[in-house]
Coordinates of C-alpha atoms in Angstrom, one line a residue:
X224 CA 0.0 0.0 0.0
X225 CA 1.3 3.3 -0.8
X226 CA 2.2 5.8 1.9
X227 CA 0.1 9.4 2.5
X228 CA 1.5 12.5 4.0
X229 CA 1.3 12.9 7.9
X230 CA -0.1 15.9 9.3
X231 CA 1.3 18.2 12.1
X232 CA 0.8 21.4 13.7
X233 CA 4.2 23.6 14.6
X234 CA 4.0 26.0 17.3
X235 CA 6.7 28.7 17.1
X236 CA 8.4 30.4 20.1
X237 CA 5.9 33.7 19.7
X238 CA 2.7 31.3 19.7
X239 CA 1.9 31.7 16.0
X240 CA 0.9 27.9 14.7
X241 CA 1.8 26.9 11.5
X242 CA -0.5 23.6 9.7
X243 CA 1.9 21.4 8.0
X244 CA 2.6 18.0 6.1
X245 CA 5.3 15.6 6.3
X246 CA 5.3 13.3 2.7
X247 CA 6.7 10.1 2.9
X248 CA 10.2 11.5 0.6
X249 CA 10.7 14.0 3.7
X250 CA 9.6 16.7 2.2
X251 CA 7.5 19.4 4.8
X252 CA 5.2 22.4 4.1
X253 CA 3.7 24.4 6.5
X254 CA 0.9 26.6 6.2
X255 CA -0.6 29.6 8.2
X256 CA -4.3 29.2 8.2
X257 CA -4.8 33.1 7.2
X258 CA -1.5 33.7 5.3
X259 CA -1.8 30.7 3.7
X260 CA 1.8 28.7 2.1
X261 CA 4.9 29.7 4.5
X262 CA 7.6 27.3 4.0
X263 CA 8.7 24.1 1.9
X264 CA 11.7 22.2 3.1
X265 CA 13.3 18.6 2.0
X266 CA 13.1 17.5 5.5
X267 CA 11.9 18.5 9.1
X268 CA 15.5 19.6 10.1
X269 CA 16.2 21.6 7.5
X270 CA 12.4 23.2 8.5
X271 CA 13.6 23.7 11.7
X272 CA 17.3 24.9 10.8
X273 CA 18.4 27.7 13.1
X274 CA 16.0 27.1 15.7
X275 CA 16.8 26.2 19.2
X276 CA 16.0 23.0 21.0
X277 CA 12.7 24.1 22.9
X278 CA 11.8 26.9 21.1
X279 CA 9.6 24.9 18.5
X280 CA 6.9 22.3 19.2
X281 CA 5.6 19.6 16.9
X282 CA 2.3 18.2 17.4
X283 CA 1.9 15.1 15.0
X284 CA -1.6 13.5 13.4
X285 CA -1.6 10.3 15.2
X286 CA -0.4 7.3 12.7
X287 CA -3.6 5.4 11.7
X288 CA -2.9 2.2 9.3
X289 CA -2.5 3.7 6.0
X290 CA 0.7 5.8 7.1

């Protein structure tokens, strides 16, 4: 079966939260829910590049079967 894209919600350090989408070659995208596209990286590190350890927080969609 073919893998899907898993889902997460980034919280940055001033409280703005970011949708976002891991797909199964690594790439991420976030999205602001008002400002629409904000980023496209080739893998959550190089998303998260820069930041320090705590300032960030990644909620992700739960697995289910199909990813």
């Amino acid at each position: 079966m073919a893998e899907f894209a898993r889902g997460f919600r980034l919280t940055l350090p001033d409280g703005t939260q970011l949708d976002g989408a891991q797909f199964p070659s690594g790439i991420v995208v976030t999205c602001h829910r008002e400002d629409g596209l904000r980023a496209a990286a080739i893998s959550i590190g190089n998303l998260l590049d820069g930041a320090e350890p705590g300032d960030v927080h990644i909620l992700w969609a739960p697995k289910t079967e199909e990813n």
